[in-house]
Amino acid sequence: MKLLVGIRHIPIFSAFLIKSLFCFSQISTPKFQSFEPIVTNKSTSNKLSESTNNLIQNKEEEERKIESKYALSPKINQVNEENVKAMYGANSVDPDNRSDALSYFNKSFQQFLQINPDSFSITKAVYLSEMPYYSQSYSYSEFEKVIEQKAQLVKFILKQEGLNEKSNLALHYAIQKLFGQLNDIKDPLHNKYYTLDKIRYDFEDPMGENDWTKMFVTKLLLTNKGQCHSLPLLYLCISEHLGAKAYLSLSPNHSFIQFFDESGKRYNYETTNAHLVSTSWLMQSTYVNSTAYKNKTYLDTLSNRKLYAQCLADLLLCYQEKLKVNYDSFSQLLINKILKEDSVNLTALMVRANYYITTFEKLACSKGYPSIKDFYKFPDLQLAYNNAKVTQQAITVTGFQEMPPEAYNKWQESLKDEKTKEHEKYEQEKMNIEIKKLQMVQNSLTNKPQK
């Protein structure tokens, strides 16, 4: 597949990962299965229902006794490969017997391993996370060339606006013009102006439920339309090619951009509607609880290492979607690496939690659904229970909570109301004041008499 020159949410997922996007209309993060009553697809008798209820009874005192008697597995980040193969059978893909498709993912993973997580190219990382899906049908140089062209357009805008390329605020102001409006760019060679369409939000299948490539920056470069997973990543890639400092930030089912001006003031930029928003507005409108905010799970800037882990998580979800697997030995390799770099990466924790919970449910079924107090009679069931519980607890302490569809719909509607529009206008005006100051400084330097 060739990229057309000049054009272009973990939430994403496998059968066990309910596609609840990292950004409902966008990033996909897996929705981990709640560690609640076991659910089967078969009709069940009252007796089975009673056994199931006994299995997940919430008797805190009893659970404390069990947990104190049976130590939790110290190897929570390891999965027995024989159990994996037994669970998924033909759906499991062994890296030692790779198919052509798997070989592309392994090639990308090996390249990720050569990258320094604390200092890397986000453009290269995005390419590596998406390229295997297309069976490496386009080169990195092709991909990067289109990003570089976007960066050149920003430089044209800076020149026309009379702004200095060395100002971080000015760079972001110009980048945002690619997202927020049509732009008339002058071709100095032919002395003509060309109108460039703005980068738009894609309302068609934004969660990638019918077409996984809707999640990709590649697709965004090809169509000039994206969603809350791909749009912020493109923003980061353009920033990188301009030397602008920008950060990816997360909120429930969503991602956005943060950056700072020369005085250290923080700005939040919503790429899906091309507007600046305040942190208080994000707190009130994006379903962030106090625990998640305190733990910096949401609304904080991702460090390079966490961003690296998130790109690996994208590769993981891409792999599962492409090969239609839920969990196998290659998934395990990816998850181990992700959690090594970011122990609280929600995508990796959720995929692992789904595996542990499914393992537990299958074992419980095979044992006739014993009650919790009898788990000690079945060491494999006890271990599966411990692993599932510990992994879910690891997710809970981050402050993560599933954003209900009604809450997301309410948030979407809030973007259209007058109060939100006034808020966005106010935030933009504050930035415009700073930009005018920069323009005045640049103008004075440009018109300064030569000695």
Short mmCIF file of C-alpha atoms in Angstrom, two decimals:
data_model
loop_
_atom_site.label_atom_id
_atom_site.label_comp_id
_atom_site.label_asym_id
_atom_site.label_seq_id
_atom_site.Cartn_x
_atom_site.Cartn_y
_atom_site.Cartn_z
CA MET A 1 0.00 0.00 0.00
CA LYS A 2 1.38 3.39 -0.96
CA LEU A 3 0.84 6.46 1.14
CA LEU A 4 -0.53 9.36 -0.81
CA VAL A 5 1.93 12.18 -0.46
CA GLY A 6 0.42 15.20 1.25
CA ILE A 7 -2.54 13.42 2.80
CA ARG A 8 -3.32 11.26 5.81
CA HIS A 9 -8.21 4.99 22.20
CA ILE A 10 -5.95 -0.38 23.89
CA PRO A 11 -10.00 1.14 23.58
CA ILE A 12 -9.33 -2.04 19.70
CA PHE A 13 -9.69 -5.51 20.60
CA SER A 14 -10.06 -9.22 20.60
CA ALA A 15 -13.01 -11.45 21.30
CA PHE A 16 -12.56 -11.24 25.04
CA LEU A 17 -11.88 -7.54 24.99
CA ILE A 18 -15.19 -5.82 24.70
CA LYS A 19 -14.57 -2.90 22.35
CA SER A 20 -15.01 -0.03 24.70
CA LEU A 21 -12.74 2.63 23.25
CA PHE A 22 -10.03 4.46 25.00
CA CYS A 23 -11.97 7.11 23.56
CA PHE A 24 -15.47 5.95 22.92
CA SER A 25 -15.36 7.60 19.68
CA GLN A 26 -11.81 6.78 19.42
CA ILE A 27 -9.07 5.12 21.29
CA SER A 28 -9.81 1.66 22.20
CA THR A 29 -8.82 0.23 25.52
CA PRO A 30 -10.01 -3.17 26.55
CA LYS A 31 -12.87 -3.36 28.91
CA PHE A 32 -11.74 -5.94 31.45
CA GLN A 33 -14.26 -8.41 32.65
CA SER A 34 -15.55 -7.59 36.09
CA PHE A 35 -14.59 -10.20 38.67
CA GLU A 36 -18.20 -10.88 39.41
CA PRO A 37 -20.60 -13.83 39.10
CA ILE A 38 -19.57 -16.28 36.40
CA VAL A 39 -21.63 -15.94 33.26
CA THR A 40 -22.21 -18.79 30.83
CA ASN A 41 -23.93 -18.78 27.48
CA LYS A 42 -25.74 -22.02 28.19
CA SER A 43 -29.05 -22.30 29.97
CA THR A 44 -28.43 -23.03 33.63
CA SER A 45 -30.42 -24.66 36.37
CA ASN A 46 -31.20 -23.06 39.69
CA LYS A 47 -28.59 -25.33 41.22
CA LEU A 48 -25.89 -24.02 38.91
CA SER A 49 -26.99 -20.46 39.58
CA GLU A 50 -26.69 -21.08 43.31
CA SER A 51 -23.21 -22.55 42.86
CA THR A 52 -22.16 -19.54 40.87
CA ASN A 53 -23.41 -17.19 43.55
CA ASN A 54 -21.55 -19.18 46.18
CA LEU A 55 -18.40 -18.95 44.11
CA ILE A 56 -18.30 -15.17 44.15
CA GLN A 57 -19.83 -14.48 47.54
CA ASN A 58 -18.50 -11.29 49.05
CA LYS A 59 -17.77 -12.36 52.58
CA GLU A 60 -14.83 -10.18 53.51
CA GLU A 61 -13.91 -12.14 56.63
CA GLU A 62 -13.87 -15.45 54.77
CA GLU A 63 -11.79 -14.03 51.95
CA ARG A 64 -9.26 -12.60 54.38
CA LYS A 65 -8.82 -16.02 55.96
CA ILE A 66 -8.33 -17.67 52.59
CA GLU A 67 -5.90 -15.04 51.38
CA SER A 68 -3.82 -15.29 54.54
CA LYS A 69 -3.67 -19.08 54.23
CA TYR A 70 -2.83 -19.24 50.54
CA ALA A 71 -0.14 -16.85 49.39
CA LEU A 72 -0.73 -14.98 46.17
CA SER A 73 1.45 -16.05 43.27
CA PRO A 74 4.77 -14.15 43.28
CA LYS A 75 4.89 -14.60 39.51
CA ILE A 76 1.82 -12.55 38.75
CA ASN A 77 3.45 -11.24 35.56
CA GLN A 78 4.06 -14.71 34.17
CA VAL A 79 1.63 -17.02 32.44
CA ASN A 80 2.04 -20.75 32.03
CA GLU A 81 2.27 -21.28 28.28
CA GLU A 82 0.80 -24.77 28.51
CA ASN A 83 -2.30 -23.26 30.10
CA VAL A 84 -2.46 -20.70 27.29
CA LYS A 85 -2.35 -23.40 24.62
CA ALA A 86 -4.83 -25.56 26.48
CA MET A 87 -7.25 -22.64 26.75
CA TYR A 88 -7.15 -21.34 23.23
CA GLY A 89 -5.99 -24.31 21.19
CA ALA A 90 -5.97 -23.47 17.49
CA ASN A 91 -6.46 -19.78 18.25
CA SER A 92 -3.06 -19.69 19.93
CA VAL A 93 -0.17 -18.67 17.70
CA ASP A 94 3.22 -19.91 18.84
CA PRO A 95 6.01 -17.47 17.92
CA ASP A 96 8.26 -20.46 17.28
CA ASN A 97 5.97 -21.46 14.41
CA ARG A 98 5.18 -18.02 13.10
CA SER A 99 2.81 -17.40 10.26
CA ASP A 100 3.71 -14.67 7.80
CA ALA A 101 1.38 -12.30 9.62
CA LEU A 102 2.97 -12.97 12.99
CA SER A 103 6.45 -12.48 11.56
CA TYR A 104 5.62 -8.84 10.78
CA PHE A 105 4.50 -8.23 14.35
CA ASN A 106 7.57 -9.94 15.74
CA LYS A 107 9.77 -7.82 13.48
CA SER A 108 8.18 -4.66 14.87
CA PHE A 109 8.51 -5.93 18.43
CA GLN A 110 12.21 -6.66 17.93
CA GLN A 111 12.68 -3.11 16.65
CA PHE A 112 10.85 -1.76 19.70
CA LEU A 113 13.33 -3.67 21.87
CA GLN A 114 16.17 -1.75 20.23
CA ILE A 115 14.58 1.59 21.15
CA ASN A 116 15.51 3.57 24.25
CA PRO A 117 12.17 4.08 26.08
CA ASP A 118 13.40 7.36 27.52
CA SER A 119 14.45 8.88 24.20
CA PHE A 120 12.82 7.75 20.97
CA SER A 121 11.02 8.95 17.88
CA ILE A 122 7.25 8.92 18.35
CA THR A 123 6.89 8.90 14.55
CA LYS A 124 8.92 5.68 14.35
CA ALA A 125 7.03 4.13 17.27
CA VAL A 126 3.65 4.88 15.67
CA TYR A 127 4.87 3.40 12.39
CA LEU A 128 6.09 0.24 14.13
CA SER A 129 2.76 -0.19 15.95
CA GLU A 130 0.69 0.08 12.74
CA MET A 131 2.89 -1.28 9.96
CA PRO A 132 2.43 -5.02 10.75
CA TYR A 133 -1.32 -4.72 10.17
CA TYR A 134 -0.57 -3.82 6.55
CA SER A 135 2.06 -6.56 6.23
CA GLN A 136 4.74 -3.88 5.90
CA SER A 137 3.35 -2.69 2.56
CA TYR A 138 4.81 0.80 2.98
CA SER A 139 8.18 1.96 4.21
CA TYR A 140 9.04 4.17 7.14
CA SER A 141 10.51 6.76 4.77
CA GLU A 142 7.13 7.01 2.98
CA PHE A 143 5.31 7.38 6.29
CA GLU A 144 7.72 9.97 7.64
CA LYS A 145 7.69 11.94 4.39
CA VAL A 146 4.00 12.74 4.81
CA ILE A 147 4.55 13.81 8.43
CA GLU A 148 7.41 16.04 7.30
CA GLN A 149 5.15 17.68 4.72
CA LYS A 150 2.66 18.51 7.47
CA ALA A 151 5.51 20.06 9.44
CA GLN A 152 6.52 22.16 6.44
CA LEU A 153 2.97 23.48 6.19
CA VAL A 154 3.24 24.59 9.81
CA LYS A 155 6.41 26.50 8.95
CA PHE A 156 4.57 28.28 6.12
CA ILE A 157 1.83 29.26 8.58
CA LEU A 158 4.41 30.56 11.07
CA LYS A 159 5.98 32.71 8.38
CA GLN A 160 2.65 34.11 7.24
CA GLU A 161 1.65 34.84 10.85
CA GLY A 162 4.97 36.53 11.58
CA LEU A 163 5.96 34.09 14.31
CA ASN A 164 9.30 32.67 15.38
CA GLU A 165 9.89 28.93 14.91
CA LYS A 166 11.85 28.85 18.16
CA SER A 167 8.79 29.63 20.29
CA ASN A 168 7.04 26.52 21.61
CA LEU A 169 3.75 28.41 21.96
CA ALA A 170 3.99 29.75 18.40
CA LEU A 171 4.69 26.26 17.05
CA HIS A 172 1.59 24.85 18.75
CA TYR A 173 -0.52 27.78 17.61
CA ALA A 174 0.47 27.02 14.01
CA ILE A 175 0.04 23.24 14.35
CA GLN A 176 -3.48 23.79 15.66
CA LYS A 177 -4.36 25.78 12.58
CA LEU A 178 -4.01 22.52 10.60
CA PHE A 179 -6.74 21.04 12.81
CA GLY A 180 -8.97 24.04 13.36
CA GLN A 181 -9.46 25.76 10.02
CA LEU A 182 -8.89 25.88 6.28
CA ASN A 183 -5.52 27.41 5.50
CA ASP A 184 -4.46 29.54 2.55
CA ILE A 185 -0.82 28.75 1.90
CA LYS A 186 1.23 30.86 -0.47
CA ASP A 187 3.42 29.09 -3.00
CA PRO A 188 6.39 31.49 -3.27
CA LEU A 189 7.63 29.77 -6.42
CA HIS A 190 4.50 30.48 -8.43
CA ASN A 191 3.19 33.37 -6.31
CA LYS A 192 -0.14 31.59 -5.83
CA TYR A 193 -2.28 30.71 -2.81
CA TYR A 194 -3.63 27.24 -2.19
CA THR A 195 -6.42 26.40 0.25
CA LEU A 196 -5.67 23.37 2.39
CA ASP A 197 -8.49 21.46 4.04
CA LYS A 198 -8.32 21.08 7.80
CA ILE A 199 -7.69 17.78 9.55
CA ARG A 200 -11.12 16.53 10.54
CA TYR A 201 -12.81 14.19 12.98
CA ASP A 202 -14.09 10.97 11.40
CA PHE A 203 -17.65 10.32 12.54
CA GLU A 204 -17.89 7.05 10.59
CA ASP A 205 -16.97 4.02 12.72
CA PRO A 206 -14.68 6.02 15.04
CA MET A 207 -14.21 3.01 17.33
CA GLY A 208 -12.91 0.83 14.53
CA GLU A 209 -15.56 -1.81 15.13
CA ASN A 210 -15.96 -2.52 11.41
CA ASP A 211 -12.54 -1.38 10.24
CA TRP A 212 -9.63 -1.49 12.65
CA THR A 213 -7.55 0.83 10.50
CA LYS A 214 -9.83 3.66 11.63
CA MET A 215 -7.60 3.72 14.70
CA PHE A 216 -4.44 4.40 12.72
CA VAL A 217 -2.38 7.48 11.99
CA THR A 218 -1.75 5.83 8.61
CA LYS A 219 -5.45 5.99 7.82
CA LEU A 220 -5.53 9.60 9.03
CA LEU A 221 -2.70 10.55 6.68
CA LEU A 222 -4.50 8.89 3.79
CA THR A 223 -7.91 10.47 4.39
CA ASN A 224 -7.22 13.59 6.49
CA LYS A 225 -9.76 12.25 9.01
CA GLY A 226 -9.15 10.61 12.38
CA GLN A 227 -10.40 10.11 15.92
CA CYS A 228 -9.16 10.56 19.48
CA HIS A 229 -6.55 7.84 19.20
CA SER A 230 -5.00 8.83 15.88
CA LEU A 231 -5.41 12.63 15.99
CA PRO A 232 -3.29 13.24 19.12
CA LEU A 233 -0.62 10.85 17.81
CA LEU A 234 -0.41 12.75 14.53
CA TYR A 235 -0.13 15.97 16.53
CA LEU A 236 2.83 14.48 18.43
CA CYS A 237 4.50 13.35 15.20
CA ILE A 238 4.20 16.82 13.64
CA SER A 239 5.47 18.41 16.86
CA GLU A 240 8.47 16.11 16.85
CA HIS A 241 9.45 17.17 13.33
CA LEU A 242 9.26 20.82 14.35
CA GLY A 243 11.13 20.46 17.62
CA ALA A 244 8.01 21.46 19.57
CA LYS A 245 7.47 19.91 22.98
CA ALA A 246 4.09 18.21 23.32
CA TYR A 247 2.70 15.46 25.53
CA LEU A 248 0.00 12.82 25.23
CA SER A 249 -2.53 12.85 28.07
CA LEU A 250 -5.33 10.43 28.86
CA SER A 251 -8.82 10.67 30.26
CA PRO A 252 -11.40 7.87 30.44
CA ASN A 253 -11.91 6.48 26.94
CA HIS A 254 -10.09 9.44 25.46
CA SER A 255 -6.73 11.10 24.79
CA PHE A 256 -5.68 14.67 24.12
CA ILE A 257 -2.59 16.92 23.92
CA GLN A 258 -0.88 18.99 26.59
CA PHE A 259 1.90 21.51 26.07
CA PHE A 260 3.54 24.43 27.88
CA ASP A 261 4.50 27.93 26.84
CA GLU A 262 7.80 29.63 27.65
CA SER A 263 6.54 30.76 31.06
CA GLY A 264 5.51 27.23 32.05
CA LYS A 265 1.77 27.70 31.59
CA ARG A 266 -0.03 24.47 30.73
CA TYR A 267 -2.45 24.18 27.79
CA ASN A 268 -4.87 21.33 27.01
CA TYR A 269 -5.73 20.85 23.35
CA GLU A 270 -8.67 18.72 22.24
CA THR A 271 -7.75 17.43 18.76
CA THR A 272 -11.19 16.01 18.02
CA ASN A 273 -12.85 19.43 17.95
CA ALA A 274 -9.71 21.58 17.60
CA HIS A 275 -10.19 23.62 20.78
CA LEU A 276 -8.27 24.51 23.90
CA VAL A 277 -9.91 23.47 27.18
CA SER A 278 -9.08 23.99 30.85
CA THR A 279 -8.07 21.27 33.30
CA SER A 280 -11.11 22.08 35.45
CA TRP A 281 -13.38 21.53 32.45
CA LEU A 282 -11.70 18.17 31.80
CA MET A 283 -12.17 17.18 35.43
CA GLN A 284 -15.86 18.03 35.34
CA SER A 285 -16.69 16.57 31.95
CA THR A 286 -14.57 13.47 31.39
CA TYR A 287 -15.54 11.14 34.24
CA VAL A 288 -12.21 11.40 36.10
CA ASN A 289 -12.47 10.49 39.78
CA SER A 290 -10.25 11.86 42.54
CA THR A 291 -8.25 8.63 42.88
CA ALA A 292 -7.36 8.54 39.20
CA TYR A 293 -6.41 12.21 39.26
CA LYS A 294 -4.31 11.84 42.41
CA ASN A 295 -2.51 8.79 40.99
CA LYS A 296 -1.92 10.65 37.71
CA THR A 297 -3.73 7.91 35.82
CA TYR A 298 -5.56 10.62 33.90
CA LEU A 299 -5.03 14.26 32.93
CA ASP A 300 -1.28 14.10 33.47
CA THR A 301 1.42 14.21 30.81
CA LEU A 302 2.78 10.81 29.81
CA SER A 303 6.52 10.46 30.27
CA ASN A 304 8.55 9.14 27.35
CA ARG A 305 8.66 5.72 28.98
CA LYS A 306 4.90 5.60 29.49
CA LEU A 307 4.35 6.79 25.92
CA TYR A 308 6.67 4.03 24.70
CA ALA A 309 4.63 1.48 26.67
CA GLN A 310 1.40 2.87 25.21
CA CYS A 311 2.74 2.46 21.66
CA LEU A 312 3.61 -1.14 22.52
CA ALA A 313 0.06 -1.54 23.84
CA ASP A 314 -1.21 -0.34 20.46
CA LEU A 315 0.94 -3.04 18.83
CA LEU A 316 -0.56 -5.63 21.20
CA LEU A 317 -4.14 -4.69 20.39
CA CYS A 318 -3.36 -4.45 16.69
CA TYR A 319 -1.88 -7.95 16.83
CA GLN A 320 -4.90 -9.41 18.59
CA GLU A 321 -7.27 -7.76 16.13
CA LYS A 322 -5.30 -8.81 13.05
CA LEU A 323 -4.75 -12.45 14.04
CA LYS A 324 -8.04 -12.77 15.93
CA VAL A 325 -6.41 -14.13 19.07
CA ASN A 326 -7.30 -13.39 22.67
CA TYR A 327 -4.11 -14.33 24.48
CA ASP A 328 -1.12 -16.37 23.37
CA SER A 329 2.60 -16.57 24.00
CA PHE A 330 3.35 -13.57 21.77
CA SER A 331 0.74 -11.49 23.61
CA GLN A 332 2.49 -12.54 26.80
CA LEU A 333 5.85 -11.28 25.51
CA LEU A 334 4.32 -7.91 24.66
CA ILE A 335 2.50 -7.56 27.97
CA ASN A 336 5.60 -8.45 29.98
CA LYS A 337 7.56 -5.74 28.18
CA ILE A 338 4.76 -3.16 28.52
CA LEU A 339 4.41 -3.72 32.26
CA LYS A 340 8.17 -3.67 32.70
CA GLU A 341 8.22 -0.13 31.31
CA ASP A 342 4.92 0.99 32.86
CA SER A 343 3.58 -1.22 35.64
CA VAL A 344 0.19 0.51 35.62
CA ASN A 345 -0.46 0.50 31.87
CA LEU A 346 -4.20 -0.08 31.78
CA THR A 347 -4.29 -1.74 28.37
CA ALA A 348 -1.81 -4.45 29.37
CA LEU A 349 -3.40 -4.94 32.79
CA MET A 350 -6.86 -5.33 31.26
CA VAL A 351 -5.76 -7.83 28.63
CA ARG A 352 -4.01 -9.84 31.34
CA ALA A 353 -7.01 -9.57 33.68
CA ASN A 354 -9.27 -10.91 30.95
CA TYR A 355 -6.97 -13.89 30.53
CA TYR A 356 -6.79 -14.65 34.25
CA ILE A 357 -10.53 -14.26 34.74
CA THR A 358 -11.28 -16.50 31.76
CA THR A 359 -8.82 -19.10 33.05
CA PHE A 360 -10.49 -18.97 36.45
CA GLU A 361 -13.98 -19.34 34.95
CA LYS A 362 -12.97 -22.35 32.85
CA LEU A 363 -11.32 -24.06 35.81
CA ALA A 364 -14.25 -23.29 38.11
CA CYS A 365 -16.61 -24.83 35.56
CA SER A 366 -14.43 -27.95 35.26
CA LYS A 367 -14.45 -28.34 39.06
CA GLY A 368 -18.22 -28.02 39.35
CA TYR A 369 -18.21 -24.45 40.67
CA PRO A 370 -16.95 -25.03 44.24
CA SER A 371 -17.42 -22.34 46.88
CA ILE A 372 -14.53 -20.02 47.75
CA LYS A 373 -13.83 -21.82 51.03
CA ASP A 374 -13.13 -25.02 49.07
CA PHE A 375 -10.67 -23.49 46.61
CA TYR A 376 -7.74 -24.84 48.64
CA LYS A 377 -8.70 -28.34 47.45
CA PHE A 378 -7.84 -27.29 43.89
CA PRO A 379 -4.40 -25.62 43.72
CA ASP A 380 -4.76 -24.62 40.07
CA LEU A 381 -8.14 -23.01 40.75
CA GLN A 382 -6.77 -21.25 43.84
CA LEU A 383 -3.86 -19.86 41.82
CA ALA A 384 -6.16 -18.71 39.00
CA TYR A 385 -8.42 -17.00 41.53
CA ASN A 386 -5.48 -15.26 43.22
CA ASN A 387 -4.03 -14.10 39.91
CA ALA A 388 -7.37 -12.77 38.68
CA LYS A 389 -8.06 -10.95 41.91
CA VAL A 390 -4.60 -9.39 42.21
CA THR A 391 -4.64 -8.21 38.59
CA GLN A 392 -8.07 -6.67 38.98
CA GLN A 393 -6.94 -4.98 42.19
CA ALA A 394 -3.97 -3.55 40.30
CA ILE A 395 -6.44 -1.97 37.89
CA THR A 396 -8.74 -0.73 40.65
CA VAL A 397 -6.02 1.12 42.57
CA THR A 398 -5.26 3.24 39.50
CA GLY A 399 -8.68 4.82 39.89
CA PHE A 400 -9.92 3.40 36.61
CA GLN A 401 -13.66 3.18 36.21
CA GLU A 402 -15.62 2.30 33.13
CA MET A 403 -17.31 5.31 31.61
CA PRO A 404 -20.98 4.36 31.08
CA PRO A 405 -22.34 4.96 27.57
CA GLU A 406 -24.83 7.46 28.95
CA ALA A 407 -21.99 9.44 30.55
CA TYR A 408 -20.09 9.47 27.28
CA ASN A 409 -23.19 10.54 25.36
CA LYS A 410 -23.69 13.34 27.87
CA TRP A 411 -20.08 14.43 27.37
CA GLN A 412 -20.52 14.43 23.59
CA GLU A 413 -23.62 16.59 23.90
CA SER A 414 -21.79 18.97 26.23
CA LEU A 415 -19.36 19.78 23.43
CA LYS A 416 -22.22 21.38 21.53
CA ASP A 417 -23.75 23.52 24.25
CA GLU A 418 -23.21 27.25 24.48
CA LYS A 419 -21.49 27.07 27.85
CA THR A 420 -18.78 24.82 26.43
CA LYS A 421 -18.37 26.99 23.37
CA GLU A 422 -17.95 30.07 25.54
CA HIS A 423 -15.39 28.23 27.63
CA GLU A 424 -13.42 27.20 24.52
CA LYS A 425 -13.57 30.73 23.17
CA TYR A 426 -12.24 32.08 26.46
CA GLU A 427 -9.32 29.62 26.48
CA GLN A 428 -8.48 30.46 22.86
CA GLU A 429 -8.56 34.20 23.53
CA LYS A 430 -6.04 33.78 26.34
CA MET A 431 -3.68 32.03 23.95
CA ASN A 432 -4.28 34.64 21.24
CA ILE A 433 -3.18 37.39 23.63
CA GLU A 434 0.14 35.61 24.13
CA ILE A 435 0.50 35.06 20.39
CA LYS A 436 0.01 38.77 19.69
CA LYS A 437 2.81 39.53 22.12
CA LEU A 438 5.07 37.12 20.26
CA GLN A 439 4.11 38.69 16.93
CA MET A 440 4.98 42.14 18.24
CA VAL A 441 8.37 40.94 19.45
CA GLN A 442 9.10 39.19 16.17
CA ASN A 443 7.99 42.23 14.19
CA SER A 444 10.26 44.53 16.20
CA LEU A 445 13.20 42.20 15.58
CA THR A 446 12.46 41.95 11.87
CA ASN A 447 12.17 45.70 11.44
CA LYS A 448 15.11 46.54 13.66
CA PRO A 449 17.45 48.92 11.78
CA GLN A 450 20.70 47.36 10.65
CA LYS A 451 23.82 48.92 12.15
#
